[in-house]
XYZ file of C-alpha atoms in Angstrom:
445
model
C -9.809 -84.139 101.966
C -9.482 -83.078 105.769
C -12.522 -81.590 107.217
C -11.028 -79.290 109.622
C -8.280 -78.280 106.959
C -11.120 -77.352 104.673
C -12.334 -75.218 107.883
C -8.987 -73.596 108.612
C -8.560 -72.649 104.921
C -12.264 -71.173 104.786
C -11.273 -69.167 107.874
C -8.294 -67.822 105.599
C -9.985 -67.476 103.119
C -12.909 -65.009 104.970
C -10.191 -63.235 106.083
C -8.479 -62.426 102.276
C -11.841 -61.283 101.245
C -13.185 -59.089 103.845
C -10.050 -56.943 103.600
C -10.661 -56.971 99.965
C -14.436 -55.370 101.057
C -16.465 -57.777 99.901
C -19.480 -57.774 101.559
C -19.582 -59.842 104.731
C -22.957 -61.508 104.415
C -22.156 -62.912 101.098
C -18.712 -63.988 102.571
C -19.478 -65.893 104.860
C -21.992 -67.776 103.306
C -20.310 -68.192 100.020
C -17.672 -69.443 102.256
C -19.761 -71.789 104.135
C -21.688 -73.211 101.361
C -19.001 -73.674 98.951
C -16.590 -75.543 102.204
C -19.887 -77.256 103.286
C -19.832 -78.906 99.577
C -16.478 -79.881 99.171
C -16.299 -81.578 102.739
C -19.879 -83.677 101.396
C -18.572 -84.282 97.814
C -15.115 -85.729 99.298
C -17.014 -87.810 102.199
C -16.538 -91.150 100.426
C -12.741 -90.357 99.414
C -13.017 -89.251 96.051
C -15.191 -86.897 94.571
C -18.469 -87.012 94.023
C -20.519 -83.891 93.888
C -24.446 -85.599 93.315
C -24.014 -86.877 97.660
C -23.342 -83.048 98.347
C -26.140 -81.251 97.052
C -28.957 -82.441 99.326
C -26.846 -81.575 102.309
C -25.299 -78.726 101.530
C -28.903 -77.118 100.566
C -30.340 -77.967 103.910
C -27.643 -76.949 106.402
C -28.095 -73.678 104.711
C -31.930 -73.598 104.963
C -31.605 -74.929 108.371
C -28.974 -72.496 109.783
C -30.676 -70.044 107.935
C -34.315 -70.844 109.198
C -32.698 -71.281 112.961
C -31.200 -68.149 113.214
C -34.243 -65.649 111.784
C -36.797 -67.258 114.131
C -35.155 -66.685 117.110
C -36.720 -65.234 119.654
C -33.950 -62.906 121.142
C -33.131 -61.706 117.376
C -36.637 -59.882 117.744
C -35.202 -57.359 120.241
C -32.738 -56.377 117.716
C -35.452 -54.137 115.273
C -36.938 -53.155 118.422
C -33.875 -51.258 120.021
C -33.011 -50.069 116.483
C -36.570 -48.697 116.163
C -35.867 -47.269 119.219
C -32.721 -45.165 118.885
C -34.004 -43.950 115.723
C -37.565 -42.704 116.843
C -35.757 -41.021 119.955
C -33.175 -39.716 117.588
C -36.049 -38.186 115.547
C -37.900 -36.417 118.732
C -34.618 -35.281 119.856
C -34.369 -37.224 123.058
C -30.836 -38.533 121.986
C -29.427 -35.163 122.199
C -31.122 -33.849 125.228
C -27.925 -35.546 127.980
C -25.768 -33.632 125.859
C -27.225 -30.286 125.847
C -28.286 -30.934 129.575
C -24.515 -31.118 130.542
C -23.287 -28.733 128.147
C -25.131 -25.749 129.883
C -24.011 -27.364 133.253
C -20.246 -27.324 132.210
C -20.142 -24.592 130.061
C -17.611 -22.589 132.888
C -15.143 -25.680 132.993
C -12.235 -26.020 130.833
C -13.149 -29.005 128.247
C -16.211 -28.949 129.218
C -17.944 -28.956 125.778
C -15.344 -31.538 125.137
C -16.406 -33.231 128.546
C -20.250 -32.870 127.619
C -19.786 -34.415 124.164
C -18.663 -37.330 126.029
C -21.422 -37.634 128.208
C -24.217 -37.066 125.494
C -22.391 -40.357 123.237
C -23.252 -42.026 127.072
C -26.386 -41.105 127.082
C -27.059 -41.441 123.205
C -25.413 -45.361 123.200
C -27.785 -45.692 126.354
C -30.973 -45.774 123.641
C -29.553 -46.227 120.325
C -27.128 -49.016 121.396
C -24.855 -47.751 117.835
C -21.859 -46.871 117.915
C -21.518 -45.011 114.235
C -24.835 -43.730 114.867
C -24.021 -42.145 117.804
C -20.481 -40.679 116.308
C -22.352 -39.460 113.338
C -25.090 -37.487 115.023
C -23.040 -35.553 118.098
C -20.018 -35.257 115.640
C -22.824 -32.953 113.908
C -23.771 -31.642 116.718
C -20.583 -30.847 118.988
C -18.298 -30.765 116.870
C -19.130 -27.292 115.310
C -19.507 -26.058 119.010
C -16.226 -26.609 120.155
C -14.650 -25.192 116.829
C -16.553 -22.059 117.215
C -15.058 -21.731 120.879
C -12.119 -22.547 119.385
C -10.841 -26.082 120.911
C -8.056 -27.736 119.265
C -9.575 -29.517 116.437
C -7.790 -33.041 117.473
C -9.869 -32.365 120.959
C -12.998 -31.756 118.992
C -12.988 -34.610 116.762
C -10.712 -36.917 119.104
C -13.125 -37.209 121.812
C -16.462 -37.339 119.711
C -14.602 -40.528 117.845
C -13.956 -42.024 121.152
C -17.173 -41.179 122.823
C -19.068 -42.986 120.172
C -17.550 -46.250 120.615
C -19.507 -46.194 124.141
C -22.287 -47.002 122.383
C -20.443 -50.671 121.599
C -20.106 -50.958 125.404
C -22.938 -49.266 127.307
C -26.733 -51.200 127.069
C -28.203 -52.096 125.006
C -26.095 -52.860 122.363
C -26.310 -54.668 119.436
C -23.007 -56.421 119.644
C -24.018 -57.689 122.916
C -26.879 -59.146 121.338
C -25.563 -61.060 118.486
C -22.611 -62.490 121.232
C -25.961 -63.542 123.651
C -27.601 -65.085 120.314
C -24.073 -66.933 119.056
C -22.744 -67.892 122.568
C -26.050 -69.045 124.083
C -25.921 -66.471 126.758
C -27.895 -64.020 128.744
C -28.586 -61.188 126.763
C -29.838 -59.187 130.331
C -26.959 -60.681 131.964
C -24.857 -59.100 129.062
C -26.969 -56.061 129.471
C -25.901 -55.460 132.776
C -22.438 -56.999 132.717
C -21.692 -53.633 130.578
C -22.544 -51.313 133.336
C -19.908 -50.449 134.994
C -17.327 -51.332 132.265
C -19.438 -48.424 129.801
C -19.265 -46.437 132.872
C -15.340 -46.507 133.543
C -14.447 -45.881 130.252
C -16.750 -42.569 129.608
C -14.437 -41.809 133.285
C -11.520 -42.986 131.403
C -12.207 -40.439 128.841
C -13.223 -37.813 131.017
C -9.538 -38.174 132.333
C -7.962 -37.743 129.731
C -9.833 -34.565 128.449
C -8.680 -33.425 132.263
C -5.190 -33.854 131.663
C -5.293 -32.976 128.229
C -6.463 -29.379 129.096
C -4.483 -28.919 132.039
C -1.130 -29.516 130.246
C -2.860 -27.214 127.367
C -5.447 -24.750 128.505
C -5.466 -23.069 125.105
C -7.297 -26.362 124.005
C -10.615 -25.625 125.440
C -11.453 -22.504 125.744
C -13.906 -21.422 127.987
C -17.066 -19.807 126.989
C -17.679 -16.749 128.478
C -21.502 -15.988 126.882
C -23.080 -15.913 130.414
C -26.508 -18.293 130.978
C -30.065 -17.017 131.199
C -31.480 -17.247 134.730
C -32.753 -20.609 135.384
C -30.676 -22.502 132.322
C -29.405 -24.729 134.303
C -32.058 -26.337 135.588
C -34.072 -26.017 132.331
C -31.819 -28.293 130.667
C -31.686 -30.228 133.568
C -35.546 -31.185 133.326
C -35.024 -31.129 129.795
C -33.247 -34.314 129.818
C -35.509 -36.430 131.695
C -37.040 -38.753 128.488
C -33.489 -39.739 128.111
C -32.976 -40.774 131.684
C -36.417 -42.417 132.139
C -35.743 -44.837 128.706
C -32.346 -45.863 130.584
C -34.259 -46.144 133.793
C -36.567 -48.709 131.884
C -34.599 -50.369 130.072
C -31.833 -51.422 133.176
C -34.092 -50.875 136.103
C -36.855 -53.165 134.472
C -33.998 -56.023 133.499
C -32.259 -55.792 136.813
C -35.837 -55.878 139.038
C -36.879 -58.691 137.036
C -39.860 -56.932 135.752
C -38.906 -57.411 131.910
C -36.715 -59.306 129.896
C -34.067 -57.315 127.246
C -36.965 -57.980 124.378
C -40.127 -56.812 126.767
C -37.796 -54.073 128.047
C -37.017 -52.925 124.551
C -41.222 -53.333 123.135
C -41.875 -51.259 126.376
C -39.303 -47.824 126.071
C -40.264 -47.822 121.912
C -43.583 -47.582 123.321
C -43.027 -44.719 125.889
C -40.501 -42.742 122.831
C -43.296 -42.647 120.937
C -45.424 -41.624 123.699
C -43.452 -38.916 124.551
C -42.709 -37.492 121.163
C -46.526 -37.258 120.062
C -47.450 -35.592 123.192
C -44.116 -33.408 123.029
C -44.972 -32.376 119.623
C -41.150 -33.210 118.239
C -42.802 -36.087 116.446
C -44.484 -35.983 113.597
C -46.624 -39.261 111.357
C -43.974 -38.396 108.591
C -41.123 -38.055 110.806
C -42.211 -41.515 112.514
C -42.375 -42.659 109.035
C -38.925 -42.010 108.238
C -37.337 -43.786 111.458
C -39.437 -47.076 110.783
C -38.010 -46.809 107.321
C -34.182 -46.738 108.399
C -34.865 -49.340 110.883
C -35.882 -51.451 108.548
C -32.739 -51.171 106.180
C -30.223 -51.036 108.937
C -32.181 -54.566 110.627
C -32.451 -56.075 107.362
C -28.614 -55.909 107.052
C -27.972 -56.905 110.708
C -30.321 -59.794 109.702
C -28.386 -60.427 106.685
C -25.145 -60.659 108.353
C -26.344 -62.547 111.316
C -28.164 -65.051 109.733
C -24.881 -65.756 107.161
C -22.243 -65.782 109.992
C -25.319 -69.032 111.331
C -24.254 -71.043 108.501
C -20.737 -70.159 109.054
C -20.686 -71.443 112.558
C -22.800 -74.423 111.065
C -19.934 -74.929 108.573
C -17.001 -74.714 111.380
C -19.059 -77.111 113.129
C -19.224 -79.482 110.343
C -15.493 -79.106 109.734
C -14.531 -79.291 113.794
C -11.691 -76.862 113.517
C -12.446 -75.346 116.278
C -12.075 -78.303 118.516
C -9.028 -78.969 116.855
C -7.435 -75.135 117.175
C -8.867 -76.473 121.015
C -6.041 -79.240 121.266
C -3.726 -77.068 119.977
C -3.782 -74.870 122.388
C -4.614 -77.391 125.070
C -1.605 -79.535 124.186
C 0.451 -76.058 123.982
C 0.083 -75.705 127.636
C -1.009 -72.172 127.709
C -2.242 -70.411 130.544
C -5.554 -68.672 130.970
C -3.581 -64.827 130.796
C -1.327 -66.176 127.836
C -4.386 -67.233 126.445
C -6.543 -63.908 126.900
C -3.089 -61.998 125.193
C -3.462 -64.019 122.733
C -7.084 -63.073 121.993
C -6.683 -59.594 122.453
C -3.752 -59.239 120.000
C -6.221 -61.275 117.276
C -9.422 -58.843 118.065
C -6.773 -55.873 118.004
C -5.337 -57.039 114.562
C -8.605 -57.825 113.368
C -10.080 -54.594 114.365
C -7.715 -52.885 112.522
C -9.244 -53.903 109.154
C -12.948 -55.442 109.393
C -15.798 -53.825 111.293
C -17.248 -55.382 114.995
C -19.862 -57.256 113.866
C -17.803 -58.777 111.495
C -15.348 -59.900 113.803
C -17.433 -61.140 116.556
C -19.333 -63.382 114.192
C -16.261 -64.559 112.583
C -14.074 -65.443 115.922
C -16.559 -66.902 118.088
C -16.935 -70.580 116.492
C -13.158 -70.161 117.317
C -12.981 -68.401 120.385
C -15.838 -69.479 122.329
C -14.396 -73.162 122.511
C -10.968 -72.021 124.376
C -13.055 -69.823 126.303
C -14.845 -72.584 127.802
C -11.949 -74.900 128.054
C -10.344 -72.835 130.065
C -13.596 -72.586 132.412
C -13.458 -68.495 132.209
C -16.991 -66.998 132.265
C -18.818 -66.016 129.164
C -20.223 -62.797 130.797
C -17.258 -61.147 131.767
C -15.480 -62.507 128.396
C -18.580 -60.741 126.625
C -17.362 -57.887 128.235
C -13.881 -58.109 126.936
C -14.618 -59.489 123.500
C -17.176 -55.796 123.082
C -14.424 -53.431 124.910
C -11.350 -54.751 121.914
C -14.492 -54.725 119.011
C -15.118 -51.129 120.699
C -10.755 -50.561 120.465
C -11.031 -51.313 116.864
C -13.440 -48.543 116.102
C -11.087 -46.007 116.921
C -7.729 -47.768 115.065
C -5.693 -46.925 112.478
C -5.939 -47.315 109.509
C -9.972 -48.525 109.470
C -11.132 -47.587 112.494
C -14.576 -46.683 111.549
C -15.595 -43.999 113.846
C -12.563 -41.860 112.714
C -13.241 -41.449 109.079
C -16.836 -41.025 110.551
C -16.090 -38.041 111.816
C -13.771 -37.383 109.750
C -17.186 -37.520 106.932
C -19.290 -35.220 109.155
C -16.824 -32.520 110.375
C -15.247 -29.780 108.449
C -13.008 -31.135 105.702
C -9.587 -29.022 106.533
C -9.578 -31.564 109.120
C -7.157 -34.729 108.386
C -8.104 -37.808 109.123
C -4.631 -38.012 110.419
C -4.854 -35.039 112.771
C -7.927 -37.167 113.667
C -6.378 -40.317 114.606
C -3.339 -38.957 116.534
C -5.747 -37.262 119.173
C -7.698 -40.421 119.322
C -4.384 -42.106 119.975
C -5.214 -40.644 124.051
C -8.150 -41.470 124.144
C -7.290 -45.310 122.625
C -4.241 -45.544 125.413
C -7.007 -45.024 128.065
C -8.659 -47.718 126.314
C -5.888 -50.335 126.683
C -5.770 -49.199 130.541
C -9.262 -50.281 130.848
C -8.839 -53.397 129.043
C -6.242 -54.965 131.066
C -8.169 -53.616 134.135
C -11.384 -55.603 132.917
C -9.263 -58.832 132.182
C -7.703 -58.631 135.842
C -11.150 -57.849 138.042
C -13.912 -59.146 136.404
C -16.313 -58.366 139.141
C -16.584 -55.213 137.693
C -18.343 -56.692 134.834
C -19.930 -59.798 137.297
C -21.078 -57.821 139.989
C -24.353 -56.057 138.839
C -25.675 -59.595 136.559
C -24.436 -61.390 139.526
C -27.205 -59.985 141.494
C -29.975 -60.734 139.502
């Protein structure tokens, strides 16, 4: 039996059971292991399972005992640690309250401020649902009280969450650094300005949405204590100085993403025992989610290793390579290509299950074609970051859609994300046409 048949058919195969919901991790390895076995057992030409079980069992231990003990997988319980002990002391919220009181006299500017607080949340957290979940609890209820349109409300809390895909650190960027071999602080940076045009992108469109319906935002006339203003201002400055850290210290060269990450969980904690907002038990209870929500990144991660292992073994990859190669496609055909598969996918499977299931694919063409693996980091988070806010699955939606008030559709949802997700696709193809904006800032390093 074909090797790289038995790959493409795994690869099919993945796909038919992660839109069924089975669980990723045991997908992909079940996948691996079982495609692993039947390319051993049929080495010889016929079958003979007793040659397969020896190497079958160590790939798996081997991919499996790679992956956990590598060094930049470390930085991955230390920026989950983080966002969750700044979550707990409040600093997460503290951008968003900070421009709230600062645009409370514009029109969408609760709307406007709910964007900036998911920028400044992603900027610590680095999760996207994470950072839906907690200012959909937060704004959400604000702007209903003042009475915004509800598709405004929920529409551009959905959206602003999926910064948190996009703007550093982020967790997707870290599993593409560990899987493509590349510079997690170059990845870091790379997302910058890209994180930084899209909150503008969105900011835009709340613009034009409330000029062409002023009725959509209200604005709140309750007028501000003396002194609010800059109050919140000053108020906001743990959440600055973490972001200050985190890409000052990778961009001067003073730490690296893991050092930079040990360092600002270090300073959260700091500042929430001398704050008073944290508390032993409180601290308590943030270790103990980080720990679940690493053990499943773990999980996956280490799963989707033998999977790459596996479409090693098989060489699909290199032969979906001549394929396109003898195809004759150019490098935009190419990227069109990819986009429409990450679009498609994100319609259906969550990001970290697509970006550990493509790349073994992906990442081969990429390089081919001699494009950079920085800027097509960039791209490959900005579509992963697309498919959190498309119908039907797009997770971030029906996360919302969880934490608001329940006379709101998902539907209603989704169509005033469908603004917001235009923007998106403006972006995109603006990313795929200039990629100094995502080369400029690593390039300096």
């Amino acid at each position: 039996m074909d090797a790289s048949i038995i790959g493409l058919v795994g690869f099919g195969l993945v796909i038919v059971l992660l839109a069924l919901r089975v669980p990723i991790a045991f997908v992909l390895a079940g996948v691996a292991t079982a495609g692993t076995f039947l390319i051993y057992a049929f080495r010889t030409g016929s079958f003979m399972p007793e040659r397969a079980i020896n190497p079958t069992s160590s790939m798996v231990v081997n991919s499996f005992f790679e992956l956990i003990h590598s060094y930049d997988l470390s930085m991955i319980p230390l920026f989950v640690a983080l966002g969750n002990i700044a979550y707990h002391t409040g600093i997460t919220t503290r951008i968003y309250d900070a421009a709230n009181v600062w645009l409370r006299g514009v029109p969408g500017g609760v709307s406007v401020a709910s964007l900036m607080g998911c920028a400044g949340f992603s900027a610590i957290s680095g999760s996207s649902i994470a950072c839906a979940s907690t200012m959909g609890r937060i704004c959400i209820p604000e702007m209903l009280r003042l009475g915004y349109n509800p598709r405004l409300a929920t529409a551009s809390v959905a959206a602003g969450g999926t910064l948190g895909s996009l703007i550093p650190p982020s967790v997707l960027f870290i599993l593409y650094g560990i899987f493509t071999e590349t510079s997690i602080s170059k990845l870091f940076l790379a997302g910058i300005l890209p994180g930084l045009l899209t909150l503008l992108g969105y900011i835009v469109v709340v613009i034009w949405w409330t000029s062409r319906d002023p009725g959509a935002a209200p604005v709140d006339p309750t007028p501000l204590p003396r002194g609010a203003r800059l109050k919140a201002a000053i108020s906001a400055w743990p959440a600055l100085m973490l972001f200050v850290v985190i890409i000052g210290g990778i961009y001067g060269g003073i730490f690296t993403a893991t050092e930079a990450a040990a360092v600002s969980v270090v300073l959260t904690i700091l500042i929430g025992f001398l704050e008073g907002s944290l508390t032993l038990r409180s601290m308590w209870t943030a270790i103990r989610e980080s720990l679940v929500q690493t053990s499943a990144i773990f999980l996956i991660a280490a799963c989707a290793k033998i999977f790459v292992s596996f479409v090693a073994l098989t060489g699909a990859a290199g032969m979906v390579s001549q394929w396109v190669a003898d195809a004759g496609l150019s490098a935009m055909v190419l990227m069109a290509a990819i986009c429409i598969l990450y679009i498609f996918l994100g319609m259906f499977l969550d990001p970290v299950g697509i970006i550990v299931l493509t790349l073994p694919f992906v990442i081969p063409l990429i390089d081919a074609m001699g494009m950079d693996l920085i800027w097509f980091g960039v791209v490959v988070v900005k579509l992963l970051e697309i498919g959190l806010i498309t119908p039907p699955v797009g997770l971030n939606v029906f996360v919302i859609g969880n934490v608001t008030d329940r006379s709101i559709r998902v539907d209603d949802i989704f169509a005033g994300v469908s603004r917001f997700l235009a923007m998106d696709m403006v972006v995109l193809v603006i990313l795929i046409l200039v990629p100094a904006i995502s080369l400029v800032i690593p390039n300096g390093l």
